[in-house]
Amino acid sequence: MSKKSVLVTGAGGFIGFHLVNYLKDRGYWVRGVDIKDPEYQASSADEFRLLDLREMDDCREAVHGMDEVYNLAADMGGIGYISGAHASITFNNTMISAQMLKAAFDAKVQRFLFSSSACVYPQHLQDVPSVVPLKEDDAFPADPEPGYGLEKLYTEKLCEYFCEDYGFQTRLVRFHNVYGPLGTWDGGKEKAPAAICRKVALAKSGDAIEVWGDGKQTRSFMYIDDCVEGIYRIMRSDYSGPLNLGTDELVDVNGLVDIVAEVSGKTIHKRHDTSRPQGVRGRNSDNNRLREVLGWEPSIHLRQGLVPTYAWISGEVKARAEREAGIAHIPTIAAQ
Ligand code: NAD
Ligand code: GDD
């Protein structure tokens, strides 16, 4: 039997990079596509193409000959980024998502997975830190996060219409804040776990770091290994409705800072800045439907996942500081 050929778009980004490795380990032939190369390590994809998926011709080239498509490409970032560029993000993601869906359908791809987001949920259901976990059906009546969340909700529906009208096999995954090694950690697109790891890595024990908001806002955070496992299981399932993919371990941002500080071994104080973007006040994932459909849910605790994440980011911070200071990394010669 010949290998199944799969396409991962956004393979130069955080989740896509890890998903390519996961699929390669399972014996798939993988094509990775992105508008840029992976930032930190070379892709393990069998083939990596640089394409702009806002262009229909590039979407058609990307899906050609593929059995399945994991569509992860998006203009994406943490709350500082997505709340500051509504027009460009909404336009870019509308073009990518709608055209990738149509190109995959026309190319007779067997399954198409769309990476949606917890940002589809109504903002008024997320206005207190002790938030009720969000169930899939809560998405309507709609009041998603402007721009980025609105496009995700619209594209979910578009996928459902292709499924209902044409029998096209689509899968819809609503990620809750994903973190881990090789995720963006600076430059403005980083999310809270990576940003806090960077700030702690740069701080000396006893320093205060800047924390956006009063720190009482809550989230659940999912480690990347759980994320790619969940993506694969959802693709293989026969369920085509939207599914949350996240943990239900609710933590406030102050708690996140305290865990990172503990992992780093430093004493870290907080300097809250309520003028910075904060997004919703509280957000958690209700995993009942995920458990029903998959008999599985993400299980890696935040502290556990922050150990390798902090180790990687503090290594990056150190390597950059050495580069900037002009110190070449000289490998140690082991004593004979
Ligand atoms: P990421 O930014 O690391 O990866 C997205 C990739 O898409 C990037 O490498 C980017 O270059 C690529 N891309 C953007 N525009 C493109 C274009 N025109 N053509 C081709 N490639 C293009 O983000 P990620 O964290 O890996 O997210 C992957 C997917 O998961 C996205 O759809 C995102 O919206 C969704 N998501 C992620 C999270 C999270 O916490 N990481 C949460 C919710 C949803
Ligand atoms: N980014 C960032 N940087 N956030 C910080 C920081 C910081 O230095 N300090 C505190 N925070 C707070 C933010 O104010 C926000 O309240 C919370 O940490 C989480 O911020 P993000 O991780 O940036 O984003 P989010 O959880 O609001 O939304 C993210 O997750 C969605 C899925 O759950 C975004 O990445 C969305 O794009 C994504 O879809």
Coordinates of C-alpha atoms and ligand atoms in Angstrom, one line a residue:
M1 CA 0.0 0.0 0.0
S2 CA 1.4 3.4 -0.9
K3 CA 1.9 6.1 1.8
K4 CA -0.9 8.6 2.3
S5 CA 0.1 12.1 1.2
V6 CA -0.9 14.9 3.5
L7 CA -0.5 18.7 3.2
V8 CA 0.2 20.8 6.3
T9 CA -0.2 24.5 5.6
G10 CA 1.4 26.9 8.1
A11 CA 4.2 24.3 8.3
G12 CA 6.7 27.2 8.8
G13 CA 4.8 28.2 12.0
F14 CA 4.6 26.8 15.5
I15 CA 1.9 24.2 15.4
G16 CA 2.4 23.2 11.8
F17 CA 6.1 22.6 12.4
H18 CA 5.4 20.1 15.2
L19 CA 2.5 18.5 13.3
V20 CA 4.8 17.8 10.3
N21 CA 7.1 15.9 12.8
Y22 CA 4.2 14.0 14.3
L23 CA 2.8 12.9 10.9
K24 CA 6.3 11.9 9.6
D25 CA 6.7 9.7 12.7
R26 CA 3.4 8.0 11.7
G27 CA 4.7 7.2 8.3
Y28 CA 2.9 9.8 6.2
W29 CA 4.4 11.5 3.1
V30 CA 4.1 15.2 4.1
R31 CA 4.2 18.4 2.0
G32 CA 4.7 21.5 4.1
V33 CA 3.6 24.9 2.8
D34 CA 4.1 28.3 4.2
I35 CA 4.9 31.9 3.1
K36 CA 8.1 31.6 5.0
D37 CA 10.6 29.0 6.1
P38 CA 10.5 27.7 9.7
E39 CA 12.2 30.2 12.0
Y40 CA 14.2 28.0 14.3
Q41 CA 14.8 24.5 12.7
A42 CA 14.5 23.0 9.3
S43 CA 11.2 21.2 8.5
S44 CA 11.1 17.4 8.4
A45 CA 8.5 17.5 5.6
D46 CA 9.3 15.4 2.5
E47 CA 8.7 18.5 0.5
F48 CA 8.5 22.2 1.6
R49 CA 7.1 24.8 -0.7
L50 CA 7.0 28.6 -0.2
L51 CA 3.6 29.7 -1.4
D52 CA 1.2 32.6 -0.6
L53 CA -2.1 31.0 0.2
R54 CA -4.0 34.3 -0.3
E55 CA -3.6 33.4 -4.0
M56 CA -5.9 30.8 -5.5
D57 CA -3.2 29.5 -7.9
D58 CA -0.9 28.9 -5.0
C59 CA -3.7 27.1 -3.1
R60 CA -4.2 24.8 -6.1
E61 CA -0.5 24.1 -6.3
A62 CA -0.4 23.3 -2.6
V63 CA -3.3 20.7 -2.6
H64 CA -2.3 19.0 -5.9
G65 CA -2.1 15.2 -5.4
M66 CA -2.9 15.4 -1.6
D67 CA -5.1 12.9 0.2
E68 CA -5.7 15.0 3.2
V69 CA -5.2 18.7 4.2
Y70 CA -4.4 20.2 7.6
N71 CA -5.0 23.9 7.0
L72 CA -3.1 25.7 9.7
A73 CA -1.9 28.8 7.8
A74 CA -3.2 32.0 9.2
D75 CA -2.1 35.6 10.1
M76 CA -2.0 35.0 13.8
G77 CA -0.5 36.1 17.1
G78 CA -1.3 36.8 20.8
I79 CA -3.8 39.3 22.0
G80 CA -1.4 42.3 21.4
Y81 CA -1.2 41.3 17.7
I82 CA -4.7 40.2 16.9
S83 CA -6.3 43.2 18.6
G84 CA -4.1 45.7 16.7
A85 CA -4.6 44.8 13.0
H86 CA -8.2 43.8 12.3
A87 CA -8.3 44.8 8.6
S88 CA -5.2 43.0 7.5
I89 CA -5.8 39.9 9.6
T90 CA -9.4 39.5 8.6
F91 CA -8.6 40.0 4.9
N92 CA -5.6 37.7 4.9
N93 CA -7.3 34.9 6.8
T94 CA -10.5 35.1 4.7
M95 CA -8.5 34.7 1.5
I96 CA -6.4 31.8 2.9
S97 CA -9.3 29.8 4.5
A98 CA -12.0 30.2 1.8
Q99 CA -9.6 29.5 -1.1
M100 CA -7.9 26.6 0.6
L101 CA -11.2 25.0 1.3
K102 CA -12.4 25.4 -2.3
A103 CA -9.0 24.3 -3.8
A104 CA -9.0 21.1 -1.6
F105 CA -12.6 20.3 -2.5
D106 CA -11.9 20.8 -6.2
A107 CA -8.8 18.6 -5.9
K108 CA -11.0 15.8 -4.4
V109 CA -9.0 15.8 -1.1
Q110 CA -10.6 13.2 1.2
R111 CA -10.4 15.2 4.5
F112 CA -9.9 18.9 5.3
L113 CA -9.1 20.1 8.8
F114 CA -9.6 23.8 9.7
S115 CA -7.8 25.3 12.6
S116 CA -10.3 27.5 14.4
S117 CA -9.9 29.2 17.8
A118 CA -11.5 29.8 21.2
C119 CA -11.7 33.4 19.9
V120 CA -15.0 32.4 18.2
Y121 CA -16.8 32.4 21.5
P122 CA -19.1 35.3 22.5
Q123 CA -17.2 37.9 24.5
H124 CA -20.1 38.4 26.9
L125 CA -19.7 34.8 28.1
Q126 CA -16.1 35.6 29.1
D127 CA -16.4 38.7 31.2
V128 CA -15.4 37.3 34.6
P129 CA -12.2 35.5 35.7
S130 CA -14.2 32.6 37.2
V131 CA -15.6 31.9 33.7
V132 CA -18.0 29.0 33.0
P133 CA -16.1 26.7 30.6
L134 CA -17.2 27.2 27.0
K135 CA -19.2 24.5 25.3
E136 CA -19.2 24.2 21.5
D137 CA -22.8 25.2 21.2
D138 CA -22.1 28.5 23.0
A139 CA -20.7 30.0 19.8
F140 CA -24.1 31.2 18.7
P141 CA -25.8 33.7 19.1
A142 CA -22.4 35.1 17.9
D143 CA -20.3 37.8 19.4
P144 CA -16.7 36.6 18.6
E145 CA -13.5 38.5 19.1
P146 CA -13.4 41.2 16.4
G147 CA -11.5 40.4 13.1
Y148 CA -9.6 37.2 13.9
G149 CA -12.4 35.5 15.8
L150 CA -15.1 36.5 13.4
E151 CA -13.2 35.0 10.4
K152 CA -12.7 31.8 12.3
L153 CA -16.4 31.5 13.0
Y154 CA -17.4 32.3 9.5
T155 CA -15.0 29.8 8.0
E156 CA -16.2 27.1 10.4
K157 CA -19.7 27.7 8.9
L158 CA -18.3 27.6 5.4
C159 CA -16.7 24.2 6.1
E160 CA -20.0 23.0 7.5
Y161 CA -21.9 24.1 4.4
F162 CA -19.4 22.3 2.1
C163 CA -19.9 19.2 4.3
E164 CA -23.8 19.4 4.3
D165 CA -24.2 20.4 0.6
Y166 CA -21.4 18.4 -1.0
G167 CA -20.5 15.7 1.5
F168 CA -17.0 17.1 1.8
Q169 CA -15.3 15.7 4.9
T170 CA -14.3 18.7 7.0
R171 CA -13.0 18.7 10.6
L172 CA -13.1 21.8 12.8
V173 CA -10.8 22.3 15.8
R174 CA -11.1 25.2 18.3
F175 CA -7.7 25.6 19.8
H176 CA -7.3 27.1 23.3
N177 CA -4.0 29.0 23.8
V178 CA -1.2 26.7 22.7
Y179 CA 2.4 26.9 24.0
G180 CA 5.7 25.0 23.9
P181 CA 9.2 25.0 22.4
L182 CA 9.7 26.6 19.0
G183 CA 6.7 28.9 19.5
T184 CA 7.1 32.6 18.7
W185 CA 8.7 34.2 21.8
D186 CA 9.3 37.8 20.8
G187 CA 8.6 40.4 18.1
G188 CA 5.0 41.2 19.0
K189 CA 3.2 38.0 18.0
E190 CA 4.1 36.0 21.1
K191 CA 1.3 34.8 23.4
A192 CA 1.4 35.1 27.2
P193 CA 3.3 31.9 28.1
A194 CA 6.2 32.6 25.8
A195 CA 6.2 36.3 26.6
I196 CA 6.3 35.6 30.4
C197 CA 9.1 33.0 29.8
R198 CA 11.1 35.6 27.9
K199 CA 10.6 38.3 30.5
V200 CA 11.6 35.9 33.3
A201 CA 14.6 34.7 31.3
L202 CA 15.8 38.3 30.9
A203 CA 15.2 39.2 34.6
K204 CA 17.6 38.8 37.5
S205 CA 16.3 37.1 40.7
G206 CA 14.5 39.9 42.7
D207 CA 13.5 41.9 39.6
A208 CA 9.9 42.9 38.6
I209 CA 8.6 42.0 35.1
E210 CA 5.8 43.8 33.3
V211 CA 2.5 41.9 33.2
W212 CA -0.3 43.0 31.0
G213 CA -3.5 43.8 32.9
D214 CA -4.1 43.2 36.6
G215 CA -3.0 39.6 36.3
K216 CA -6.4 38.3 37.5
Q217 CA -7.6 37.4 34.0
T218 CA -7.8 33.7 33.4
R219 CA -7.0 31.2 30.6
S220 CA -6.3 27.5 30.0
F221 CA -3.1 26.7 28.2
M222 CA -2.4 23.6 26.1
Y223 CA 1.1 22.1 25.6
I224 CA 2.1 21.5 22.0
D225 CA 2.4 17.7 22.3
D226 CA -1.3 17.5 23.4
C227 CA -2.2 19.8 20.6
V228 CA -0.7 17.7 17.7
E229 CA -2.1 14.5 19.3
G230 CA -5.5 16.1 19.5
I231 CA -5.4 17.4 15.9
Y232 CA -4.5 14.0 14.6
R233 CA -7.2 12.2 16.6
I234 CA -9.9 14.7 15.4
M235 CA -8.8 14.3 11.8
R236 CA -9.2 10.5 12.2
S237 CA -12.6 10.7 13.9
D238 CA -15.9 10.7 12.1
Y239 CA -17.1 13.9 13.8
S240 CA -17.4 17.0 11.6
G241 CA -18.8 19.5 14.0
P242 CA -16.6 22.0 15.9
L243 CA -14.6 20.6 18.8
N244 CA -12.7 22.4 21.6
L245 CA -9.1 21.4 21.8
G246 CA -7.6 22.7 25.1
T247 CA -7.1 21.8 28.7
D248 CA -9.6 22.7 31.4
E249 CA -6.9 23.7 33.9
L250 CA -7.9 27.3 34.6
V251 CA -5.1 29.6 35.8
D252 CA -4.9 33.4 36.2
V253 CA -2.0 35.3 34.6
N254 CA -0.4 36.0 38.0
G255 CA -0.4 32.2 38.6
L256 CA 1.2 31.7 35.2
V257 CA 4.0 34.1 36.1
D258 CA 4.5 32.4 39.5
I259 CA 4.9 29.0 37.8
V260 CA 7.4 30.3 35.3
A261 CA 9.3 32.0 38.1
E262 CA 9.4 28.7 40.1
V263 CA 10.5 26.8 37.1
S264 CA 13.3 29.3 36.5
G265 CA 14.4 29.2 40.1
K266 CA 14.2 33.0 40.4
T267 CA 12.3 35.3 42.7
I268 CA 10.1 37.4 40.3
H269 CA 7.9 40.4 41.2
K270 CA 5.1 41.8 39.0
R271 CA 4.6 45.2 37.6
H272 CA 1.0 45.3 36.3
D273 CA 0.2 47.5 33.3
T274 CA -3.5 47.9 32.7
S275 CA -3.0 50.0 29.5
R276 CA -1.8 46.9 27.6
P277 CA -4.2 44.6 25.6
Q278 CA -6.0 42.0 27.7
G279 CA -8.6 40.3 25.6
V280 CA -11.4 38.5 27.4
R281 CA -11.5 38.5 31.2
G282 CA -11.7 34.7 31.5
R283 CA -11.7 31.7 29.2
N284 CA -11.8 28.0 29.7
S285 CA -12.5 24.9 27.6
D286 CA -15.5 22.6 28.3
N287 CA -14.1 19.2 27.2
N288 CA -17.3 17.1 27.5
R289 CA -17.9 16.8 23.8
L290 CA -14.2 16.2 23.1
R291 CA -14.2 13.3 25.6
E292 CA -17.5 11.9 24.1
V293 CA -16.1 12.0 20.6
L294 CA -12.5 10.9 21.2
G295 CA -12.5 9.2 24.6
W296 CA -9.4 11.4 25.1
E297 CA -8.4 15.0 26.1
P298 CA -5.3 17.0 26.7
S299 CA -3.7 16.0 30.0
I300 CA -0.3 17.7 30.2
H301 CA -0.3 20.1 33.2
L302 CA 0.8 23.6 32.8
R303 CA 3.8 23.3 35.1
Q304 CA 4.9 20.2 33.3
G305 CA 4.8 21.8 29.9
L306 CA 6.4 25.0 31.1
V307 CA 9.6 23.2 32.0
P308 CA 10.7 22.4 28.4
T309 CA 9.2 25.7 27.2
Y310 CA 11.2 27.8 29.6
A311 CA 14.3 25.8 29.0
W312 CA 14.0 26.4 25.2
I313 CA 13.1 30.1 25.5
S314 CA 15.8 30.9 28.1
G315 CA 18.3 29.1 25.7
E316 CA 17.2 31.3 22.8
V317 CA 17.5 34.5 25.0
K318 CA 21.0 33.5 26.0
A319 CA 22.0 32.6 22.4
R320 CA 20.7 36.0 21.2
A321 CA 22.6 37.9 23.9
E322 CA 25.8 36.1 23.0
R323 CA 25.3 36.8 19.3
E324 CA 24.7 40.5 20.1
A325 CA 27.8 40.6 22.3
G326 CA 29.7 39.1 19.4
I327 CA 30.6 36.0 21.4
A328 CA 30.8 32.9 19.1
H329 CA 29.6 29.7 20.6
I330 CA 32.7 27.5 21.1
P331 CA 32.0 23.8 21.7
T332 CA 33.5 22.5 24.9
I333 CA 36.3 19.9 24.3
A334 CA 35.8 17.0 26.7
A335 CA 38.7 16.3 29.0
Q336 CA 40.6 13.1 28.0
Ligands
NAD1 P1 2.0 30.6 13.6 O1 1.8 32.0 13.3 O2 3.2 30.1 14.2 O3 1.8 29.8 12.2 C1 0.9 30.2 11.2 C2 1.7 30.1 9.9 O4 0.9 30.5 8.8 C3 2.9 31.0 9.9 O5 4.1 30.3 9.7 C4 2.7 32.0 8.7 O6 3.8 32.3 8.0 C5 1.7 31.1 7.9 N1 1.0 32.0 6.9 C6 0.5 33.2 7.2 N2 0.0 33.8 6.0 C7 0.3 32.9 5.1 C8 0.0 32.9 3.7 N3 -0.6 33.9 3.1 N4 0.4 31.8 2.9 C9 1.0 30.8 3.5 N5 1.3 30.7 4.8 C10 0.9 31.8 5.6 O7 0.7 30.2 14.4 P2 0.3 28.8 15.1 O8 0.3 29.1 16.6 O9 1.1 27.7 14.6 O10 -1.2 28.6 14.6 C11 -1.6 27.7 13.6 C12 -3.1 27.8 13.4 O11 -3.8 27.5 14.7 C13 -3.6 29.1 12.9 O12 -4.6 28.9 12.0 C14 -4.1 29.8 14.2 O13 -5.1 30.8 13.9 C15 -4.7 28.6 14.9 N6 -4.7 28.8 16.4 C16 -3.6 28.8 17.1 C17 -3.7 29.1 18.5 C18 -2.4 29.1 19.4 O14 -2.6 29.3 20.6 N7 -1.2 28.9 18.8 C19 -4.9 29.3 19.1 C20 -6.0 29.3 18.3 C21 -5.9 29.0 17.0
GDD2 N1 0.8 38.3 24.9 C1 1.0 38.7 26.1 N2 2.2 39.2 26.5 N3 0.0 38.6 27.0 C2 0.2 38.9 28.3 C3 1.4 39.4 28.7 C4 2.5 39.6 27.8 O1 3.6 40.0 28.1 N4 1.3 39.7 30.1 C5 0.1 39.4 30.4 N5 -0.6 38.9 29.3 C6 -2.1 38.6 29.3 C7 -2.9 39.3 28.2 O2 -3.2 40.6 28.6 C8 -4.1 38.4 28.2 O3 -5.1 38.8 29.1 C9 -3.5 37.0 28.6 O4 -2.2 37.2 29.1 C10 -3.4 36.0 27.4 O5 -2.8 36.7 26.3 P1 -2.4 36.0 24.9 O6 -1.8 34.7 25.3 O7 -1.6 37.0 24.1 O8 -3.8 35.8 24.2 P2 -5.3 35.3 24.4 O9 -5.3 34.1 25.3 O10 -6.1 36.4 24.9 O11 -5.7 34.8 23.0 C11 -4.8 33.9 22.3 O12 -5.4 32.6 22.4 C12 -6.4 32.4 21.4 C13 -6.9 31.0 21.6 O13 -7.3 30.7 22.9 C14 -4.5 34.4 21.0 O14 -3.2 33.8 20.6 C15 -5.5 34.1 19.9 O15 -4.9 34.4 18.6 C16 -5.9 32.6 20.0 O16 -6.8 32.3 19.1

